[in-house]
Coordinates of C-alpha atoms in Angstrom, one line a residue:
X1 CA 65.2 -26.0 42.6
X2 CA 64.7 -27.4 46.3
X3 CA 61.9 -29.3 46.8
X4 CA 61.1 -30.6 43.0
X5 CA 63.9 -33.2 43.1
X6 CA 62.0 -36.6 41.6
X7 CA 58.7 -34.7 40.7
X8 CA 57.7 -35.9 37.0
X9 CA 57.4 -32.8 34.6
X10 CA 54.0 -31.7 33.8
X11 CA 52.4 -32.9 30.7
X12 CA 49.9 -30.8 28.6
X13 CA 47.0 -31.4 27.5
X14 CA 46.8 -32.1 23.4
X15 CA 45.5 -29.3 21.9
X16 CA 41.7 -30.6 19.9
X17 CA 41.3 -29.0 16.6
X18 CA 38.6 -26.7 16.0
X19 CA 35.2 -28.5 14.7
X20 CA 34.6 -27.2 11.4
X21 CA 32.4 -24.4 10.7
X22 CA 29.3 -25.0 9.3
X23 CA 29.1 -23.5 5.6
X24 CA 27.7 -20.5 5.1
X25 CA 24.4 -20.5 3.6
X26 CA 23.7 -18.7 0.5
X27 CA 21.4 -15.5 1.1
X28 CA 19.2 -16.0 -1.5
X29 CA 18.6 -19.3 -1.1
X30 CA 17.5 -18.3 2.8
X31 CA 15.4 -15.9 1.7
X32 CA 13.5 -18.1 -0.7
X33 CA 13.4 -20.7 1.5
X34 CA 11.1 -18.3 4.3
X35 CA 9.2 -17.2 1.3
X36 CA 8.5 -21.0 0.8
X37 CA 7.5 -21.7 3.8
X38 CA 5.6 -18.3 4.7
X39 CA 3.8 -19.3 1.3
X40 CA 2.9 -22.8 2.8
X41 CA 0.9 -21.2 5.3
X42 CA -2.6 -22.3 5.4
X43 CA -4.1 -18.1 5.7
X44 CA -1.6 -17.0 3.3
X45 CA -4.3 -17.5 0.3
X46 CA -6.3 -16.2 2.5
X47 CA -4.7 -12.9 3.4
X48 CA -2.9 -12.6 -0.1
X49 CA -6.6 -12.3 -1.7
X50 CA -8.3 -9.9 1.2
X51 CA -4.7 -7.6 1.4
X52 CA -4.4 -7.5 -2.7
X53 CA -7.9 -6.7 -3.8
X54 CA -8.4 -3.6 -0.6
X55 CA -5.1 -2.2 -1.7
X56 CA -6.0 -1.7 -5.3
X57 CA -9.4 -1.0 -4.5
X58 CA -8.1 1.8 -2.0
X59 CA -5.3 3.0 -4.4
X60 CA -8.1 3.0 -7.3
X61 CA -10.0 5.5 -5.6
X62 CA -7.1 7.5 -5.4
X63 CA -6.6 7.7 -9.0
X64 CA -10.0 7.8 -10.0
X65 CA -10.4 11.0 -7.9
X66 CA -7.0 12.4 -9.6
X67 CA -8.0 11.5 -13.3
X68 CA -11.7 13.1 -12.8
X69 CA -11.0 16.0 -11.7
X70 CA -10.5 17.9 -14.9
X71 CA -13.5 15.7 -16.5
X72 CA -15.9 16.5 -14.0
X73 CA -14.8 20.2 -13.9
X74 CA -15.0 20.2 -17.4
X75 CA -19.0 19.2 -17.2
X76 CA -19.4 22.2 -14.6
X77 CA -19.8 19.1 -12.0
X78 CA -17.9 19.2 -8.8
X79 CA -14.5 18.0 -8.9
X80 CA -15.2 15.4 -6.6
X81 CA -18.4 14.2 -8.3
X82 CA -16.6 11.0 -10.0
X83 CA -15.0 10.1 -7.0
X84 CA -18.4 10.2 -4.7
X85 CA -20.0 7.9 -6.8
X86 CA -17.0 5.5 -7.2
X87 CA -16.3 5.5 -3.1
X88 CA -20.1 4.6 -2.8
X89 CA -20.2 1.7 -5.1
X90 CA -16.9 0.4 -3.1
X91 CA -18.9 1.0 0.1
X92 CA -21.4 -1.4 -1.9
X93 CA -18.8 -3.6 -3.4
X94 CA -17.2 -3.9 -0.1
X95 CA -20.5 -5.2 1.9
X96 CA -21.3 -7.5 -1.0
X97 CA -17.7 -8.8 -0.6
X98 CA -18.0 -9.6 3.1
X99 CA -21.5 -10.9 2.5
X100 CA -20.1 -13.0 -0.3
X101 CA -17.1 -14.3 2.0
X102 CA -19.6 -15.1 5.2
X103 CA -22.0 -17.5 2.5
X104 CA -21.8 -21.2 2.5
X105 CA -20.7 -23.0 -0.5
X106 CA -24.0 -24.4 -0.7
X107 CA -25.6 -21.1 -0.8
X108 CA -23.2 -19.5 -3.9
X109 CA -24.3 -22.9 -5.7
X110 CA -28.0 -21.9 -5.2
X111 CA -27.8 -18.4 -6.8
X112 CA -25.9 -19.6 -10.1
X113 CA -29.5 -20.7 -11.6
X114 CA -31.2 -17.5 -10.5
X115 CA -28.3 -14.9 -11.3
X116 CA -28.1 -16.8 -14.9
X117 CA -31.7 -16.0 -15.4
X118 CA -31.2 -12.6 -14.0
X119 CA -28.5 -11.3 -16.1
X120 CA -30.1 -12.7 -19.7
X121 CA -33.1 -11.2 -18.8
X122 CA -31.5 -7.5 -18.1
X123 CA -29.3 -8.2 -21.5
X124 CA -32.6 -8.8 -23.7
X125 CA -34.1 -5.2 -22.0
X126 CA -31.1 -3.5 -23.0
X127 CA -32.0 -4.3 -26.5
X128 CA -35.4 -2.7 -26.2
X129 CA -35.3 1.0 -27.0
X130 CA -36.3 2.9 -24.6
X131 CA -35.0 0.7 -21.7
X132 CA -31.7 0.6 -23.0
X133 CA -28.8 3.4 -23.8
X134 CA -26.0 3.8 -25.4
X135 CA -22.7 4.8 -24.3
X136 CA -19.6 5.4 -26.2
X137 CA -21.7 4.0 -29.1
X138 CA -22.3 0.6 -27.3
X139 CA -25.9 -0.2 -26.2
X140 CA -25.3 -2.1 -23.5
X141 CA -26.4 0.4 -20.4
X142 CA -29.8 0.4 -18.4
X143 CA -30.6 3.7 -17.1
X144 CA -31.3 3.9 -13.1
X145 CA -32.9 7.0 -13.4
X146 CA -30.3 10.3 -12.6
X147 CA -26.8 10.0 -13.1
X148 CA -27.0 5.8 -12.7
X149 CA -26.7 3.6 -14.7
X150 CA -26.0 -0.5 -15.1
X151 CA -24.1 -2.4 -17.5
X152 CA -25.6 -6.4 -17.4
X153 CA -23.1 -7.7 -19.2
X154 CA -20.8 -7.1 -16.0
X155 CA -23.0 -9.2 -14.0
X156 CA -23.0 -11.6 -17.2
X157 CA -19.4 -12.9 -16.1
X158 CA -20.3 -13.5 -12.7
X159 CA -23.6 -15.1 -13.4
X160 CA -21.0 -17.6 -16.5
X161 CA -18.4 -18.6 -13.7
X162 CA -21.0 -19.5 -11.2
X163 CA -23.6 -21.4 -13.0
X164 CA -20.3 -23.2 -15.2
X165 CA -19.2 -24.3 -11.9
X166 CA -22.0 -25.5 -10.8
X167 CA -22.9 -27.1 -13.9
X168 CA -19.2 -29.0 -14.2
X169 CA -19.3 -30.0 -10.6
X170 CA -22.4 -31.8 -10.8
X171 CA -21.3 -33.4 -13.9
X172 CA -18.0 -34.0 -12.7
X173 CA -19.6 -35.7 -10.1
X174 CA -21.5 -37.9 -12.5
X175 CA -18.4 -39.0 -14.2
X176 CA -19.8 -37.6 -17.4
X177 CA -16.9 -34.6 -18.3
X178 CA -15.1 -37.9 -20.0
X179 CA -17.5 -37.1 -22.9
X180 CA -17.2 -34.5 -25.2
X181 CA -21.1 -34.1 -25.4
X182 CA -21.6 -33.1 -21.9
X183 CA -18.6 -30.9 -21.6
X184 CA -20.1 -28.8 -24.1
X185 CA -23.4 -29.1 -23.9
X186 CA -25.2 -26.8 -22.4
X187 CA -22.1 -24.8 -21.3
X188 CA -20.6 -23.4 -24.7
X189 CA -24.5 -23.0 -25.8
X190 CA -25.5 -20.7 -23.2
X191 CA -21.7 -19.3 -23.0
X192 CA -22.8 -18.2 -27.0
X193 CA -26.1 -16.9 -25.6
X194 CA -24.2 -14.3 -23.6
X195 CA -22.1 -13.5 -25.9
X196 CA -24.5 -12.9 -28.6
X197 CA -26.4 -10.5 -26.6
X198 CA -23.4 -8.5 -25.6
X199 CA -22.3 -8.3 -29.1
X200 CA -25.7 -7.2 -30.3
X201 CA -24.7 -4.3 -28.3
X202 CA -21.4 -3.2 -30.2
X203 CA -19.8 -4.3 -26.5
X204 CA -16.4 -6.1 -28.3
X205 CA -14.3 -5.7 -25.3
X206 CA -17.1 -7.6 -22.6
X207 CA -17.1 -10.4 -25.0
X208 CA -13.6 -10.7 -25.3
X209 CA -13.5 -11.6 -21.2
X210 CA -16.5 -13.9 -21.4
X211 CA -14.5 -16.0 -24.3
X212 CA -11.6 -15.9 -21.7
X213 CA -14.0 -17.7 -19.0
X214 CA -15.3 -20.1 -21.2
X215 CA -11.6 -20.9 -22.0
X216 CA -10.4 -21.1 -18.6
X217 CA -13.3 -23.7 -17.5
X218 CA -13.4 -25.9 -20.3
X219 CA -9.5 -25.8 -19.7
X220 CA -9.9 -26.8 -15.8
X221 CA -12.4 -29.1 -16.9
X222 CA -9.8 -31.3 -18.8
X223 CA -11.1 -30.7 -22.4
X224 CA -8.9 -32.5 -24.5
X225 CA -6.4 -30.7 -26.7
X226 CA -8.4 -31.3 -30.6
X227 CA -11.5 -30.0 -28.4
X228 CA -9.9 -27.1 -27.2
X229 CA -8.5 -26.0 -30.3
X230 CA -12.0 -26.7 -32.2
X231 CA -14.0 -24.0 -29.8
X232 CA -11.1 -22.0 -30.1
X233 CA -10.8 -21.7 -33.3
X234 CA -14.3 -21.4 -34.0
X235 CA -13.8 -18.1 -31.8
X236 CA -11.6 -16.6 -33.3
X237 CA -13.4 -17.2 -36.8
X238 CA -16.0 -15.4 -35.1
X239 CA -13.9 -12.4 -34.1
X240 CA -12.1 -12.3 -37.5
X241 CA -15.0 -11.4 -38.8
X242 CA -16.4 -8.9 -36.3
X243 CA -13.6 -7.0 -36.4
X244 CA -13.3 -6.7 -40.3
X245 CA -16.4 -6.3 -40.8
X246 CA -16.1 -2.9 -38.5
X247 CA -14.7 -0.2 -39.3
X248 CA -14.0 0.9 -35.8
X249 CA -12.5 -1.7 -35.0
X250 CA -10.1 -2.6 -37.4
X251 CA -8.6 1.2 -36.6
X252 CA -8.0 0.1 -32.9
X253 CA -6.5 -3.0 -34.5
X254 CA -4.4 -0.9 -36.6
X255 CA -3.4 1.2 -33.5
X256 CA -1.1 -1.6 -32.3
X257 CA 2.3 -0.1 -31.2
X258 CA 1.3 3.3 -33.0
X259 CA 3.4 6.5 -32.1
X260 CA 1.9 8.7 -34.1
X261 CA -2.4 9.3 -33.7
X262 CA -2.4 8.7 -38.1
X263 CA -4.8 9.7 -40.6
X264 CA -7.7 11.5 -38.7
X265 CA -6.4 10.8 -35.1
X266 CA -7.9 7.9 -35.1
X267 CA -5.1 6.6 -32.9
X268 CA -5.1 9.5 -30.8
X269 CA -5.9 7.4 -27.3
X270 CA -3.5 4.9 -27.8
X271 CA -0.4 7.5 -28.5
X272 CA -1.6 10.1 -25.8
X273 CA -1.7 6.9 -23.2
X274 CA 1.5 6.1 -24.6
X275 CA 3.1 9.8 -23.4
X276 CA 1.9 10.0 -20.5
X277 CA 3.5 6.8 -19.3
X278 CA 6.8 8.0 -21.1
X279 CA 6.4 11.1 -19.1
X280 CA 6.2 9.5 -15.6
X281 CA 10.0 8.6 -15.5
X282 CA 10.7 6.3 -12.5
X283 CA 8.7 8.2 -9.4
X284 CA 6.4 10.1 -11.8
X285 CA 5.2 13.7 -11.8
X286 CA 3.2 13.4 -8.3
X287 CA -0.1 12.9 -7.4
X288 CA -2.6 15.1 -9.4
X289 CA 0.3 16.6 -11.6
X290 CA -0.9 14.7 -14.4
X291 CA -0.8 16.7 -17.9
X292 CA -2.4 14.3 -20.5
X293 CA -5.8 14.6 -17.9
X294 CA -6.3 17.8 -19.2
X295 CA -8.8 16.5 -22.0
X296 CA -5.1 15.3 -24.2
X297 CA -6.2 11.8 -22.9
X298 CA -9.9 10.1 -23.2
X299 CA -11.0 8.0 -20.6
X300 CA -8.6 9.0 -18.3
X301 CA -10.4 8.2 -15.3
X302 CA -12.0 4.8 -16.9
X303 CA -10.1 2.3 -19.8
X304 CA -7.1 4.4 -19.5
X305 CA -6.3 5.0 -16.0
X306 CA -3.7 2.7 -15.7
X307 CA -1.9 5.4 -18.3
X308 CA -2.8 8.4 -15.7
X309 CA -1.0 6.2 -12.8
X310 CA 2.2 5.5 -14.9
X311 CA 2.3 9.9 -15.5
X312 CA 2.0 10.6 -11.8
X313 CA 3.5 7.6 -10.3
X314 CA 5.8 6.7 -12.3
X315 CA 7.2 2.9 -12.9
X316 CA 7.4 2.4 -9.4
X317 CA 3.5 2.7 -9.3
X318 CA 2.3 1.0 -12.5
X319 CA 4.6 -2.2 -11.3
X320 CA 3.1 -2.0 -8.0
X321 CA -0.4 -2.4 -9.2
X322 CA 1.0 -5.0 -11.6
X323 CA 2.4 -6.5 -8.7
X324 CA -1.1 -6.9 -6.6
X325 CA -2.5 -7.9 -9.3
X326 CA 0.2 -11.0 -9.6
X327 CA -0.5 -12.0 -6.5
X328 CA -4.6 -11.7 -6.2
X329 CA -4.0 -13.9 -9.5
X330 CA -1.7 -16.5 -8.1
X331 CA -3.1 -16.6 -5.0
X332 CA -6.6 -17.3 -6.3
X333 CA -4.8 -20.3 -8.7
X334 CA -3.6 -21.6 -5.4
X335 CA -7.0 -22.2 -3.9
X336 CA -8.3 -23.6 -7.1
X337 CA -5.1 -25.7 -7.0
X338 CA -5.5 -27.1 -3.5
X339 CA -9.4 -27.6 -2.8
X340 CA -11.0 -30.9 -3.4
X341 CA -14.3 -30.0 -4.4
X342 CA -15.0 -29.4 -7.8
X343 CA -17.5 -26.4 -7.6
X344 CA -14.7 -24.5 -5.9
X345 CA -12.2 -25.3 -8.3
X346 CA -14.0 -24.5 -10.8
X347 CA -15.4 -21.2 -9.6
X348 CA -12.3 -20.3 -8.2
X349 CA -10.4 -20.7 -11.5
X350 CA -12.9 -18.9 -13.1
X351 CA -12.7 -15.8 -11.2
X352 CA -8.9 -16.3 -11.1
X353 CA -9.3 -16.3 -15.2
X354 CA -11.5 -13.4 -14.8
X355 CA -9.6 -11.0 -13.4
X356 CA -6.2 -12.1 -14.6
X357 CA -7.6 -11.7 -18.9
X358 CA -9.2 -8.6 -18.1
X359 CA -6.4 -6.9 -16.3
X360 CA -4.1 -8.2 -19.1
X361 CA -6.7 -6.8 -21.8
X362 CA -6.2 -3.5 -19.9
X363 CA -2.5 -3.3 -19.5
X364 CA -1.5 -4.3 -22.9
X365 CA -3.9 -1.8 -24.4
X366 CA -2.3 0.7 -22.6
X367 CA 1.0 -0.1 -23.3
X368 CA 0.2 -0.5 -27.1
X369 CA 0.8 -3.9 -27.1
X370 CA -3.3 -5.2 -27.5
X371 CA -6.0 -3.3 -29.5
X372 CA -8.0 -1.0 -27.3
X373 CA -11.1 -2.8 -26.1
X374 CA -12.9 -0.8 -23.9
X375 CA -12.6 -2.8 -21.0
X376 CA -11.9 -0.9 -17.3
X377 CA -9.1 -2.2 -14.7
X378 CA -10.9 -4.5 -12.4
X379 CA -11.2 -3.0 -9.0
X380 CA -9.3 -0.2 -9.8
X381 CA -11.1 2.3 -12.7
X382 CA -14.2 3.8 -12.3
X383 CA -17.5 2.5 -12.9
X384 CA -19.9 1.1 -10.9
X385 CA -21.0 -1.8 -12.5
X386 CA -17.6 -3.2 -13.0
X387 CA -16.9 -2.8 -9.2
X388 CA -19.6 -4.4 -7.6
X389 CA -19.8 -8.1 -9.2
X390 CA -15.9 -8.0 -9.3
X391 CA -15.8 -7.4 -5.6
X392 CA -18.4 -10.0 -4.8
X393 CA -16.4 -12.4 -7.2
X394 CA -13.1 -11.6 -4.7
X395 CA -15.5 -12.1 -1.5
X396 CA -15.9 -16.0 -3.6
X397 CA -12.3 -16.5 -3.6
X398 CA -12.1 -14.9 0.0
X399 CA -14.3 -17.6 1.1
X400 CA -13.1 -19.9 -1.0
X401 CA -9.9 -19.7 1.1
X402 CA -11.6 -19.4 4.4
X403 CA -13.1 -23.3 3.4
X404 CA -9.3 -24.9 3.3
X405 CA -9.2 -27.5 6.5
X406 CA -6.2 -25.8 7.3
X407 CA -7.4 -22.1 6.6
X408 CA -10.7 -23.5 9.0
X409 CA -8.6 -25.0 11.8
X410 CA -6.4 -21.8 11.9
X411 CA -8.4 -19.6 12.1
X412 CA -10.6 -21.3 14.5
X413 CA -7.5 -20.9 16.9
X414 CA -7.4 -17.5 16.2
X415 CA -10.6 -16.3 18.4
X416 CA -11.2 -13.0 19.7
X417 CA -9.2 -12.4 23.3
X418 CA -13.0 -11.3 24.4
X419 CA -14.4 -14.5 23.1
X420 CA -12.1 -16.7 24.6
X421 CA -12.2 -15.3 28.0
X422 CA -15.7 -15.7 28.0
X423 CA -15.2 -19.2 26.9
X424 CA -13.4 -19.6 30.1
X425 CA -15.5 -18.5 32.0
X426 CA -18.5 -20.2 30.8
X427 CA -16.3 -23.6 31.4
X428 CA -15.3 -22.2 35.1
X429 CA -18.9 -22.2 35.8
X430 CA -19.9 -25.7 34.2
X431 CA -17.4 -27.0 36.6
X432 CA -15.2 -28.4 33.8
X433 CA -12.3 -26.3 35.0
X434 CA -10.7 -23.5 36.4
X435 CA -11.3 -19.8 35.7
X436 CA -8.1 -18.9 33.8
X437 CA -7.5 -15.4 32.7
X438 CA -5.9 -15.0 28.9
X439 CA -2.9 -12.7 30.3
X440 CA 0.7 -13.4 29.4
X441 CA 1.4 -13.3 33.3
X442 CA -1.9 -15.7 34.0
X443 CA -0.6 -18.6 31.5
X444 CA 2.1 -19.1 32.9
X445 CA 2.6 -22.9 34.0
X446 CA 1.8 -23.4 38.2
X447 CA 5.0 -24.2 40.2
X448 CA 4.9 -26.6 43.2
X449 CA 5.6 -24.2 46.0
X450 CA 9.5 -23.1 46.9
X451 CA 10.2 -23.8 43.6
X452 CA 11.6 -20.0 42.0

């Protein structure tokens, strides 16, 4: 071509492989990772316990109201008459929980002595007759006057954990829970105390959840293994005997995996609990469309609502209440777990140990795997007396988590908007800075001028 006579060729540029892609990273292992880390938070304790224990309370007020209907119908009562009482003792439970969440550390330490004293006392005047009543063939109730009535021995467990953590702390502090001595005396002593006075009562289930505390303390406590095992089997001596020498209860001993309610129905509960889970399917039968309510089941709306929930529910609802009560439990082992004073561990652990062995108790009677033992679903079946120190004992663990230096710093940063605009203002006028507005639009950082 004219004009490219002695004109080098063009040379192209070398073509640069590709960098290599970064492997993909495995789903699962990215979702667990986030969970780790969302876990890691220092709320998350704090949340898991408050979000947990409203939802069951909440969804237990649903279910108590759909269990009681037929009962309370059947007394010619209204058929909302078990449900009113219920939603006021959560109104009740619910103040005492915020109440308990507000108080100091030092403040829960100064009512273990007095709610000790408390709850023995109203144990030894349910043994009085004429003070005390009998329920269900248990005397273990104080009449209010009208259709109230209290159960001590549910205070009882609240009044163990916090006076046991007090009492550990102090001796912890001491250096003194090296000795076997002091780590039993006067704890497993005055633990006996309670449990003597609930049992004088018939109350086999109640004393089944104290044992579970005094476990769960001397355990956090660091009681050797031989040590351990010697109170433990001293227990269970101790229960081997109450239980065969009563009649009653061998039968709910005998009812273990029954499918049939045998000679004289006298597992009629247990099977009848056991249909009406079999009959929720996955989704259940719907809300209020319950069958075994209709005076098939006992306690329906009490030791056995759990059973009620599986009928109308279905699987996906018993495993959801399972499910909150998996995480109230581990998140109350994490701030047991992660605090360095020993009064909160141990109360926390407690409570934790609380709730956890009596919602197991529950469950497995339910499901036929544990002999019936007259214990209610914390936070979730009806009864007053259960409710209120169980809800207090959650507003512990609440502010239990609210104490964490992390779980302090955060939410310090976390101020109302009101509260912090105030703030600013208050600083504008001290003349230690400018007014600044807590807009999205206001925080922006100032530009030198011409600058866009």
């Amino acid at each position: 071509m004219p004009g490219s006579a002695g004109r080098a060729p063009a040379k192209r540029a070398p073509v640069r492989p590709a960098p290599p892609r970064p492997p993909r990273e495995n789903p699962l292992r990215r979702l667990h990772t986030q969970a780790r880390r969302a876990w890691d938070r220092p709320l998350t304790a704090y949340y898991v316990i408050l979000g947990s224990s409203l939802l069951i309370t909440v969804l237990g007020l649903v279910m108590v109201y759909s269990a009681s209907m037929i009962k309370a119908l059947q007394l010619s009562l209204p058929a909302s008459y078990f449900f009113r009482k219920q939603f006021v003792a959560a109104m009740i439970g619910g103040l005492l929980l915020l109440i308990a969440a507000r108080m100091p550390v030092k403040l829960h330490r100064a009512l273990a002595y007095p709610m000790l004293a408390g709850s023995v006392f109203l144990m030894v005047l349910v043994q009085i007759p004429g003070i005390g009543m009998a329920v269900n063939g248990n005397q273990n109730w104080i009449s209010l006057g009208g259709p109230f009535q209290l159960q001590p021995s549910e205070f009882g467990k609240l009044a163990l954990v916090l006076w046991a953590a007090d009492l550990l702390a102090r001796k912890q502090d001491k250096r003194l829970l090296t000795q076997w001595k002091h780590m039993l005396v006067p704890l497993v002593p005055v633990a006996f105390l309670l449990l003597g006075l609930i049992m004088l009562g018939g109350d086999m289930g109640t004393a089944i959840i104290l044992t579970a505390i005094l476990f769960g303390l001397l355990w956090l406590a660091g009681a050797p293994t031989r040590l351990f095992a010697g109170v433990l089997g001293i227990a269970a001596v101790i229960g081997l005997i109450l239980i065969r020498t009563s009649p009653n209860r061998m039968a709910r001993l005998a009812c273990i995996g029954a499918t049939e309610p045998g000679p004289g129905d006298q597992c009629w509960q247990a099977v009848h609990g056991i249909y009406a889970l079999a009959s929720g399917g996955l989704f259940g039968s719907g809300l209020g469309a319950s069958v075994e309510k209709w005076g098939q089941l006992p306690e329906a709306h009490t030791d056995f609502i759990f059973a009620v929930t599986g009928e109308e529910l279905g699987l996906a609802g018993t495993l959801s209440v399972i499910a909150l009560f998996a995480a109230l439990g581990y998140a109350g082992i994490r701030v047991a777990g992660r605090t360095e004073d020993p009064f909160v561990r141990y109360a926390a652990g407690g409570v934790t140990t609380w709730i956890t062995a009596q919602a197991v108790v529950n469950v497995g009677a339910v499901l036929g795997l544990l002999p019936i033992a007259g214990v209610p679903l914390p936070l979730f079946s009806y009864g007053g007396s259960a409710l209120l120190p169980t809800m207090f004992a959650v507003g512990l663990l609440i502010a239990f988590a609210r104490e964490e230096p992390a779980a302090r710093a955060a939410l310090a940063m976390r101020q109302p908007v009101f509260g912090r605009k105030r703030a600013a203002v208050r600083g504008s006028e001290s003349g230690r800075g400018p007014r600044r507005w807590n807009t999205m639009r206001r925080r922006a950082t100032a530009r030198p001028s011409g600058e866009r």
